[in-house]
mmCIF file of N, CA, C and O in Angstrom:
data_model
loop_
_atom_site.group_PDB
_atom_site.id
_atom_site.type_symbol
_atom_site.label_atom_id
_atom_site.label_comp_id
_atom_site.label_asym_id
_atom_site.label_seq_id
_atom_site.Cartn_x
_atom_site.Cartn_y
_atom_site.Cartn_z
ATOM 1 N N MET A 17 -9.474 -49.798 -18.585
ATOM 2 C CA MET A 17 -8.738 -48.562 -18.591
ATOM 3 C C MET A 17 -7.328 -48.779 -19.102
ATOM 4 O O MET A 17 -6.423 -48.083 -18.731
ATOM 5 N N SER A 18 -7.190 -49.767 -19.901
ATOM 6 C CA SER A 18 -5.869 -49.991 -20.453
ATOM 7 C C SER A 18 -5.604 -48.958 -21.543
ATOM 8 O O SER A 18 -6.504 -48.509 -22.243
ATOM 9 N N GLY A 19 -4.364 -48.579 -21.669
ATOM 10 C CA GLY A 19 -3.996 -47.640 -22.714
ATOM 11 C C GLY A 19 -4.051 -46.178 -22.283
ATOM 12 O O GLY A 19 -3.718 -45.309 -23.059
ATOM 13 N N VAL A 20 -4.500 -45.882 -21.055
ATOM 14 C CA VAL A 20 -4.549 -44.499 -20.581
ATOM 15 C C VAL A 20 -3.299 -44.254 -19.755
ATOM 16 O O VAL A 20 -3.045 -44.937 -18.766
ATOM 17 N N ASP A 21 -2.530 -43.297 -20.173
ATOM 18 C CA ASP A 21 -1.303 -42.939 -19.458
ATOM 19 C C ASP A 21 -1.578 -41.657 -18.675
ATOM 20 O O ASP A 21 -1.470 -40.546 -19.191
ATOM 21 N N TRP A 22 -1.979 -41.822 -17.411
ATOM 22 C CA TRP A 22 -2.446 -40.693 -16.598
ATOM 23 C C TRP A 22 -1.413 -39.582 -16.416
ATOM 24 O O TRP A 22 -1.787 -38.415 -16.431
ATOM 25 N N PRO A 23 -0.153 -39.859 -16.229
ATOM 26 C CA PRO A 23 0.785 -38.737 -16.085
ATOM 27 C C PRO A 23 0.787 -37.814 -17.308
ATOM 28 O O PRO A 23 0.848 -36.595 -17.169
ATOM 29 N N TYR A 24 0.686 -38.381 -18.486
ATOM 30 C CA TYR A 24 0.662 -37.550 -19.689
ATOM 31 C C TYR A 24 -0.676 -36.834 -19.854
ATOM 32 O O TYR A 24 -0.724 -35.702 -20.327
ATOM 33 N N GLU A 25 -1.745 -37.503 -19.476
ATOM 34 C CA GLU A 25 -3.072 -36.874 -19.568
ATOM 35 C C GLU A 25 -3.162 -35.680 -18.625
ATOM 36 O O GLU A 25 -3.669 -34.634 -18.975
ATOM 37 N N LEU A 26 -2.696 -35.880 -17.390
ATOM 38 C CA LEU A 26 -2.721 -34.779 -16.427
ATOM 39 C C LEU A 26 -1.681 -33.714 -16.770
ATOM 40 O O LEU A 26 -1.900 -32.528 -16.524
ATOM 41 N N GLY A 27 -0.581 -34.148 -17.349
ATOM 42 C CA GLY A 27 0.461 -33.212 -17.757
ATOM 43 C C GLY A 27 -0.006 -32.259 -18.846
ATOM 44 O O GLY A 27 0.513 -31.154 -18.979
ATOM 45 N N ALA A 28 -0.992 -32.667 -19.613
ATOM 46 C CA ALA A 28 -1.522 -31.790 -20.653
ATOM 47 C C ALA A 28 -2.280 -30.607 -20.056
ATOM 48 O O ALA A 28 -2.443 -29.574 -20.708
ATOM 49 N N LEU A 29 -2.735 -30.734 -18.809
ATOM 50 C CA LEU A 29 -3.463 -29.645 -18.153
ATOM 51 C C LEU A 29 -2.532 -28.630 -17.490
ATOM 52 O O LEU A 29 -2.953 -27.521 -17.170
ATOM 53 N N VAL A 30 -1.273 -29.011 -17.274
ATOM 54 C CA VAL A 30 -0.340 -28.136 -16.555
ATOM 55 C C VAL A 30 -0.173 -26.776 -17.235
ATOM 56 O O VAL A 30 -0.212 -25.745 -16.546
ATOM 57 N N PRO A 31 0.019 -26.681 -18.545
ATOM 58 C CA PRO A 31 0.160 -25.346 -19.152
ATOM 59 C C PRO A 31 -1.079 -24.458 -18.952
ATOM 60 O O PRO A 31 -0.951 -23.270 -18.652
ATOM 61 N N SER A 32 -2.249 -25.040 -19.081
ATOM 62 C CA SER A 32 -3.465 -24.248 -18.886
ATOM 63 C C SER A 32 -3.602 -23.773 -17.446
ATOM 64 O O SER A 32 -3.969 -22.625 -17.187
ATOM 65 N N ILE A 33 -3.295 -24.642 -16.517
ATOM 66 C CA ILE A 33 -3.354 -24.265 -15.098
ATOM 67 C C ILE A 33 -2.307 -23.193 -14.805
ATOM 68 O O ILE A 33 -2.573 -22.221 -14.096
ATOM 69 N N GLY A 34 -1.123 -23.328 -15.374
ATOM 70 C CA GLY A 34 -0.063 -22.341 -15.180
ATOM 71 C C GLY A 34 -0.444 -20.970 -15.714
ATOM 72 O O GLY A 34 -0.232 -19.950 -15.059
ATOM 73 N N VAL A 35 -1.027 -20.931 -16.906
ATOM 74 C CA VAL A 35 -1.460 -19.655 -17.483
ATOM 75 C C VAL A 35 -2.583 -19.055 -16.649
ATOM 76 O O VAL A 35 -2.623 -17.849 -16.408
ATOM 77 N N GLY A 36 -3.487 -19.878 -16.175
ATOM 78 C CA GLY A 36 -4.572 -19.383 -15.323
ATOM 79 C C GLY A 36 -4.053 -18.788 -14.028
ATOM 80 O O GLY A 36 -4.500 -17.718 -13.593
ATOM 81 N N LEU A 37 -3.083 -19.460 -13.398
ATOM 82 C CA LEU A 37 -2.495 -18.929 -12.168
ATOM 83 C C LEU A 37 -1.721 -17.639 -12.430
ATOM 84 O O LEU A 37 -1.797 -16.694 -11.638
ATOM 85 N N LEU A 38 -0.989 -17.593 -13.525
ATOM 86 C CA LEU A 38 -0.261 -16.375 -13.881
ATOM 87 C C LEU A 38 -1.234 -15.211 -14.072
ATOM 88 O O LEU A 38 -1.012 -14.103 -13.571
ATOM 89 N N PHE A 39 -2.331 -15.450 -14.785
ATOM 90 C CA PHE A 39 -3.353 -14.416 -14.982
ATOM 91 C C PHE A 39 -3.923 -13.961 -13.643
ATOM 92 O O PHE A 39 -4.092 -12.768 -13.404
ATOM 93 N N TRP A 40 -4.193 -14.907 -12.762
ATOM 94 C CA TRP A 40 -4.767 -14.571 -11.465
ATOM 95 C C TRP A 40 -3.811 -13.696 -10.650
ATOM 96 O O TRP A 40 -4.223 -12.687 -10.062
ATOM 97 N N PHE A 41 -2.522 -14.063 -10.625
ATOM 98 C CA PHE A 41 -1.545 -13.269 -9.876
ATOM 99 C C PHE A 41 -1.395 -11.867 -10.456
ATOM 100 O O PHE A 41 -1.300 -10.886 -9.711
ATOM 101 N N VAL A 42 -1.372 -11.751 -11.767
ATOM 102 C CA VAL A 42 -1.241 -10.433 -12.404
ATOM 103 C C VAL A 42 -2.460 -9.569 -12.100
ATOM 104 O O VAL A 42 -2.325 -8.394 -11.734
ATOM 105 N N MET A 43 -3.654 -10.124 -12.227
ATOM 106 C CA MET A 43 -4.867 -9.343 -11.946
ATOM 107 C C MET A 43 -4.934 -8.948 -10.476
ATOM 108 O O MET A 43 -5.326 -7.825 -10.146
ATOM 109 N N ARG A 44 -4.535 -9.843 -9.587
ATOM 110 C CA ARG A 44 -4.529 -9.516 -8.157
ATOM 111 C C ARG A 44 -3.559 -8.380 -7.874
ATOM 112 O O ARG A 44 -3.878 -7.446 -7.137
ATOM 113 N N ALA A 45 -2.397 -8.405 -8.503
ATOM 114 C CA ALA A 45 -1.413 -7.335 -8.308
ATOM 115 C C ALA A 45 -1.937 -6.004 -8.844
ATOM 116 O O ALA A 45 -1.762 -4.953 -8.212
ATOM 117 N N LEU A 46 -2.585 -6.027 -9.994
ATOM 118 C CA LEU A 46 -3.145 -4.796 -10.569
ATOM 119 C C LEU A 46 -4.236 -4.211 -9.675
ATOM 120 O O LEU A 46 -4.270 -2.997 -9.435
ATOM 121 N N LEU A 47 -5.116 -5.049 -9.191
ATOM 122 C CA LEU A 47 -6.202 -4.555 -8.344
ATOM 123 C C LEU A 47 -5.683 -4.027 -7.016
ATOM 124 O O LEU A 47 -6.163 -3.001 -6.513
ATOM 125 N N ARG A 48 -4.695 -4.695 -6.440
ATOM 126 C CA ARG A 48 -4.111 -4.207 -5.190
ATOM 127 C C ARG A 48 -3.386 -2.891 -5.405
ATOM 128 O O ARG A 48 -3.466 -1.979 -4.576
ATOM 129 N N ALA A 49 -2.675 -2.749 -6.514
ATOM 130 C CA ALA A 49 -1.973 -1.500 -6.808
ATOM 131 C C ALA A 49 -2.968 -0.362 -7.014
ATOM 132 O O ALA A 49 -2.762 0.750 -6.529
ATOM 133 N N ASP A 50 -4.065 -0.642 -7.705
ATOM 134 C CA ASP A 50 -5.087 0.372 -7.922
ATOM 135 C C ASP A 50 -5.707 0.796 -6.595
ATOM 136 O O ASP A 50 -5.906 1.986 -6.341
ATOM 137 N N ARG A 51 -6.004 -0.159 -5.727
ATOM 138 C CA ARG A 51 -6.588 0.145 -4.428
ATOM 139 C C ARG A 51 -5.626 1.000 -3.596
ATOM 140 O O ARG A 51 -6.031 1.976 -2.968
ATOM 141 N N SER A 52 -4.348 0.649 -3.622
ATOM 142 C CA SER A 52 -3.347 1.412 -2.869
ATOM 143 C C SER A 52 -3.205 2.825 -3.419
ATOM 144 O O SER A 52 -3.077 3.791 -2.662
ATOM 145 N N GLU A 53 -3.227 2.950 -4.742
ATOM 146 C CA GLU A 53 -3.104 4.277 -5.353
ATOM 147 C C GLU A 53 -4.305 5.153 -5.017
ATOM 148 O O GLU A 53 -4.153 6.333 -4.718
ATOM 149 N N ARG A 54 -5.493 4.582 -5.043
ATOM 150 C CA ARG A 54 -6.684 5.361 -4.689
ATOM 151 C C ARG A 54 -6.632 5.821 -3.239
ATOM 152 O O ARG A 54 -6.999 6.943 -2.912
ATOM 153 N N GLU A 55 -6.171 4.960 -2.345
ATOM 154 C CA GLU A 55 -6.055 5.337 -0.935
ATOM 155 C C GLU A 55 -5.019 6.440 -0.765
ATOM 156 O O GLU A 55 -5.243 7.393 -0.017
ATOM 157 N N ALA A 56 -3.903 6.341 -1.476
ATOM 158 C CA ALA A 56 -2.878 7.384 -1.403
ATOM 159 C C ALA A 56 -3.418 8.711 -1.933
ATOM 160 O O ALA A 56 -3.127 9.774 -1.372
ATOM 161 N N ASP A 57 -4.222 8.671 -3.005
ATOM 162 C CA ASP A 57 -4.836 9.895 -3.531
ATOM 163 C C ASP A 57 -5.787 10.508 -2.510
ATOM 164 O O ASP A 57 -5.818 11.734 -2.344
ATOM 165 N N ARG A 58 -6.578 9.666 -1.827
ATOM 166 C CA ARG A 58 -7.503 10.190 -0.821
ATOM 167 C C ARG A 58 -6.745 10.852 0.326
ATOM 168 O O ARG A 58 -7.117 11.932 0.789
ATOM 169 N N VAL A 59 -5.670 10.214 0.763
ATOM 170 C CA VAL A 59 -4.873 10.779 1.857
ATOM 171 C C VAL A 59 -4.238 12.097 1.418
ATOM 172 O O VAL A 59 -4.269 13.088 2.155
ATOM 173 N N ALA A 60 -3.681 12.132 0.214
ATOM 174 C CA ALA A 60 -3.046 13.353 -0.279
ATOM 175 C C ALA A 60 -4.069 14.476 -0.412
ATOM 176 O O ALA A 60 -3.779 15.629 -0.076
ATOM 177 N N GLU A 61 -5.270 14.155 -0.898
ATOM 178 C CA GLU A 61 -6.304 15.188 -1.038
ATOM 179 C C GLU A 61 -6.744 15.699 0.328
ATOM 180 O O GLU A 61 -6.926 16.909 0.510
ATOM 181 N N ARG A 62 -6.895 14.805 1.309
ATOM 182 C CA ARG A 62 -7.250 15.247 2.662
ATOM 183 C C ARG A 62 -6.178 16.157 3.237
ATOM 184 O O ARG A 62 -6.482 17.189 3.838
ATOM 185 N N GLU A 63 -4.909 15.794 3.054
ATOM 186 C CA GLU A 63 -3.820 16.622 3.561
ATOM 187 C C GLU A 63 -3.782 17.977 2.864
ATOM 188 O O GLU A 63 -3.560 19.007 3.503
ATOM 189 N N TYR A 64 -4.010 17.994 1.556
ATOM 190 C CA TYR A 64 -4.001 19.247 0.809
ATOM 191 C C TYR A 64 -5.138 20.156 1.270
ATOM 192 O O TYR A 64 -4.946 21.345 1.494
ATOM 193 N N LEU A 65 -6.332 19.580 1.409
ATOM 194 C CA LEU A 65 -7.471 20.387 1.852
ATOM 195 C C LEU A 65 -7.282 20.881 3.282
ATOM 196 O O LEU A 65 -7.705 21.986 3.625
ATOM 197 N N ALA A 66 -6.650 20.081 4.115
ATOM 198 C CA ALA A 66 -6.388 20.523 5.487
ATOM 199 C C ALA A 66 -5.395 21.680 5.503
ATOM 200 O O ALA A 66 -5.511 22.589 6.325
ATOM 201 N N ALA A 67 -4.433 21.663 4.594
ATOM 202 C CA ALA A 67 -3.422 22.714 4.561
ATOM 203 C C ALA A 67 -3.898 23.968 3.836
ATOM 204 O O ALA A 67 -3.571 25.080 4.235
ATOM 205 N N HIS A 68 -4.677 23.815 2.770
ATOM 206 C CA HIS A 68 -5.029 24.941 1.915
ATOM 207 C C HIS A 68 -6.502 25.319 1.967
ATOM 208 O O HIS A 68 -6.881 26.349 1.415
ATOM 209 N N GLY A 69 -7.334 24.503 2.543
ATOM 210 C CA GLY A 69 -8.766 24.784 2.584
ATOM 211 C C GLY A 69 -9.427 24.441 1.259
ATOM 212 O O GLY A 69 -8.763 24.077 0.285
ATOM 213 N N PRO A 70 -10.747 24.552 1.218
ATOM 214 C CA PRO A 70 -11.457 24.220 -0.022
ATOM 215 C C PRO A 70 -11.194 25.267 -1.095
ATOM 216 O O PRO A 70 -10.798 26.390 -0.806
ATOM 217 N N SER A 71 -11.438 24.881 -2.347
ATOM 218 C CA SER A 71 -11.276 25.820 -3.454
ATOM 219 C C SER A 71 -12.371 26.877 -3.377
ATOM 220 O O SER A 71 -13.414 26.664 -2.745
ATOM 221 N N PRO A 72 -12.188 28.036 -4.017
ATOM 222 C CA PRO A 72 -13.206 29.085 -3.964
ATOM 223 C C PRO A 72 -14.568 28.622 -4.478
ATOM 224 O O PRO A 72 -15.596 29.014 -3.945
ATOM 225 N N ALA A 73 -14.603 27.783 -5.485
ATOM 226 C CA ALA A 73 -15.884 27.302 -6.021
ATOM 227 C C ALA A 73 -16.617 26.457 -4.981
ATOM 228 O O ALA A 73 -17.836 26.522 -4.857
ATOM 229 N N GLU A 74 -15.887 25.639 -4.214
ATOM 230 C CA GLU A 74 -16.518 24.813 -3.188
ATOM 231 C C GLU A 74 -16.943 25.644 -1.991
ATOM 232 O O GLU A 74 -17.929 25.340 -1.326
ATOM 233 N N ALA A 75 -16.211 26.713 -1.696
ATOM 234 C CA ALA A 75 -16.517 27.534 -0.536
ATOM 235 C C ALA A 75 -17.741 28.404 -0.759
ATOM 236 O O ALA A 75 -18.486 28.700 0.175
ATOM 237 N N VAL A 76 -17.999 28.823 -1.996
ATOM 238 C CA VAL A 76 -19.079 29.754 -2.291
ATOM 239 C C VAL A 76 -20.410 29.048 -2.443
ATOM 240 O O VAL A 76 -21.427 29.527 -1.963
ATOM 241 N N SER A 77 -20.434 27.908 -3.095
ATOM 242 C CA SER A 77 -21.701 27.292 -3.460
ATOM 243 C C SER A 77 -21.681 25.804 -3.173
ATOM 244 O O SER A 77 -20.639 25.161 -3.196
ATOM 245 N N ASP A 78 -22.870 25.263 -2.915
ATOM 246 C CA ASP A 78 -23.006 23.821 -2.752
ATOM 247 C C ASP A 78 -23.371 23.142 -4.062
ATOM 248 O O ASP A 78 -23.473 21.931 -4.126
ATOM 249 N N GLU A 79 -23.632 23.933 -5.133
ATOM 250 C CA GLU A 79 -23.994 23.370 -6.428
ATOM 251 C C GLU A 79 -22.779 22.702 -7.052
ATOM 252 O O GLU A 79 -21.653 23.133 -6.842
ATOM 253 N N PRO A 80 -23.014 21.670 -7.835
ATOM 254 C CA PRO A 80 -21.897 21.031 -8.520
ATOM 255 C C PRO A 80 -21.248 22.001 -9.495
ATOM 256 O O PRO A 80 -21.898 22.881 -10.040
ATOM 257 N N VAL A 81 -19.962 21.840 -9.705
ATOM 258 C CA VAL A 81 -19.251 22.696 -10.638
ATOM 259 C C VAL A 81 -19.836 22.502 -12.028
ATOM 260 O O VAL A 81 -20.070 21.391 -12.476
ATOM 261 N N GLY A 82 -20.111 23.612 -12.725
ATOM 262 C CA GLY A 82 -20.670 23.549 -14.062
ATOM 263 C C GLY A 82 -22.182 23.582 -14.090
ATOM 264 O O GLY A 82 -22.785 23.552 -15.147
ATOM 265 N N ALA A 83 -22.837 23.656 -12.937
ATOM 266 C CA ALA A 83 -24.290 23.720 -12.913
ATOM 267 C C ALA A 83 -24.732 25.108 -13.361
ATOM 268 O O ALA A 83 -24.108 26.111 -13.034
ATOM 269 N N ALA A 84 -25.807 25.167 -14.115
ATOM 270 C CA ALA A 84 -26.324 26.448 -14.599
ATOM 271 C C ALA A 84 -26.911 27.236 -13.431
ATOM 272 O O ALA A 84 -27.514 26.687 -12.518
ATOM 273 N N ALA A 85 -26.734 28.546 -13.469
ATOM 274 C CA ALA A 85 -27.190 29.402 -12.371
ATOM 275 C C ALA A 85 -28.707 29.457 -12.283
ATOM 276 O O ALA A 85 -29.273 29.517 -11.204
ATOM 277 N N ASP A 86 -29.387 29.414 -13.423
ATOM 278 C CA ASP A 86 -30.844 29.528 -13.409
ATOM 279 C C ASP A 86 -31.543 28.176 -13.311
ATOM 280 O O ASP A 86 -32.754 28.100 -13.365
ATOM 281 N N GLY A 87 -30.796 27.122 -13.190
ATOM 282 C CA GLY A 87 -31.379 25.796 -13.059
ATOM 283 C C GLY A 87 -31.616 25.112 -14.397
ATOM 284 O O GLY A 87 -32.028 23.967 -14.445
ATOM 285 N N ALA A 88 -31.383 25.813 -15.497
ATOM 286 C CA ALA A 88 -31.581 25.223 -16.822
ATOM 287 C C ALA A 88 -30.445 24.255 -17.103
ATOM 288 O O ALA A 88 -29.327 24.409 -16.629
ATOM 289 N N GLU A 89 -30.759 23.253 -17.901
ATOM 290 C CA GLU A 89 -29.729 22.289 -18.256
ATOM 291 C C GLU A 89 -28.852 22.855 -19.347
ATOM 292 O O GLU A 89 -29.294 23.621 -20.190
ATOM 293 N N ASP A 90 -27.596 22.505 -19.313
ATOM 294 C CA ASP A 90 -26.668 22.925 -20.364
ATOM 295 C C ASP A 90 -26.701 21.890 -21.472
ATOM 296 O O ASP A 90 -26.487 20.715 -21.246
ATOM 297 N N PHE A 91 -26.983 22.327 -22.705
ATOM 298 C CA PHE A 91 -26.993 21.452 -23.867
ATOM 299 C C PHE A 91 -25.988 21.992 -24.864
ATOM 300 O O PHE A 91 -25.858 23.199 -25.023
ATOM 301 N N PRO A 92 -25.303 21.110 -25.553
ATOM 302 C CA PRO A 92 -24.450 21.597 -26.632
ATOM 303 C C PRO A 92 -25.304 22.258 -27.701
ATOM 304 O O PRO A 92 -26.473 21.919 -27.892
ATOM 305 N N LYS A 93 -24.720 23.205 -28.394
ATOM 306 C CA LYS A 93 -25.493 23.979 -29.385
ATOM 307 C C LYS A 93 -25.982 23.112 -30.540
ATOM 308 O O LYS A 93 -27.000 23.416 -31.126
ATOM 309 N N ASN A 94 -25.290 22.040 -30.852
ATOM 310 C CA ASN A 94 -25.681 21.228 -32.007
ATOM 311 C C ASN A 94 -26.610 20.073 -31.640
ATOM 312 O O ASN A 94 -26.989 19.299 -32.491
ATOM 313 N N SER A 95 -26.994 19.927 -30.383
ATOM 314 C CA SER A 95 -27.892 18.833 -30.014
ATOM 315 C C SER A 95 -29.302 19.368 -29.800
ATOM 316 O O SER A 95 -29.484 20.494 -29.345
ATOM 317 N N PRO A 96 -30.315 18.572 -30.137
ATOM 318 C CA PRO A 96 -31.690 19.041 -29.933
ATOM 319 C C PRO A 96 -32.005 19.119 -28.439
ATOM 320 O O PRO A 96 -31.560 18.294 -27.643
ATOM 321 N N ARG A 97 -32.748 20.107 -28.071
ATOM 322 C CA ARG A 97 -33.114 20.284 -26.661
ATOM 323 C C ARG A 97 -34.408 19.523 -26.393
ATOM 324 O O ARG A 97 -35.386 19.656 -27.113
ATOM 325 N N ARG A 98 -34.410 18.738 -25.342
ATOM 326 C CA ARG A 98 -35.622 17.997 -24.971
ATOM 327 C C ARG A 98 -36.316 18.752 -23.864
ATOM 328 O O ARG A 98 -35.755 18.971 -22.802
ATOM 329 N N ASP A 99 -37.535 19.132 -24.084
ATOM 330 C CA ASP A 99 -38.320 19.849 -23.056
ATOM 331 C C ASP A 99 -39.360 18.959 -22.446
ATOM 332 O O ASP A 99 -39.886 18.080 -22.961
#
């Protein structure tokens, strides 16, 4: 094992390890911020609904918004209809 200078060999890995750790910290911060923002949105929506009640569309029907009244599917006019 003559001729191997271990400090320099291991030192060559330091930049890659540093970039990997930096990436990990940035991604962790982004995911935590996203999770916190989603929780804040849920809390704000709950508070709004508690104060104002459901919207008229939610109060009248259990169907999803935009659902056709007769049960037919909505297709754009330029797309072929599959029956």
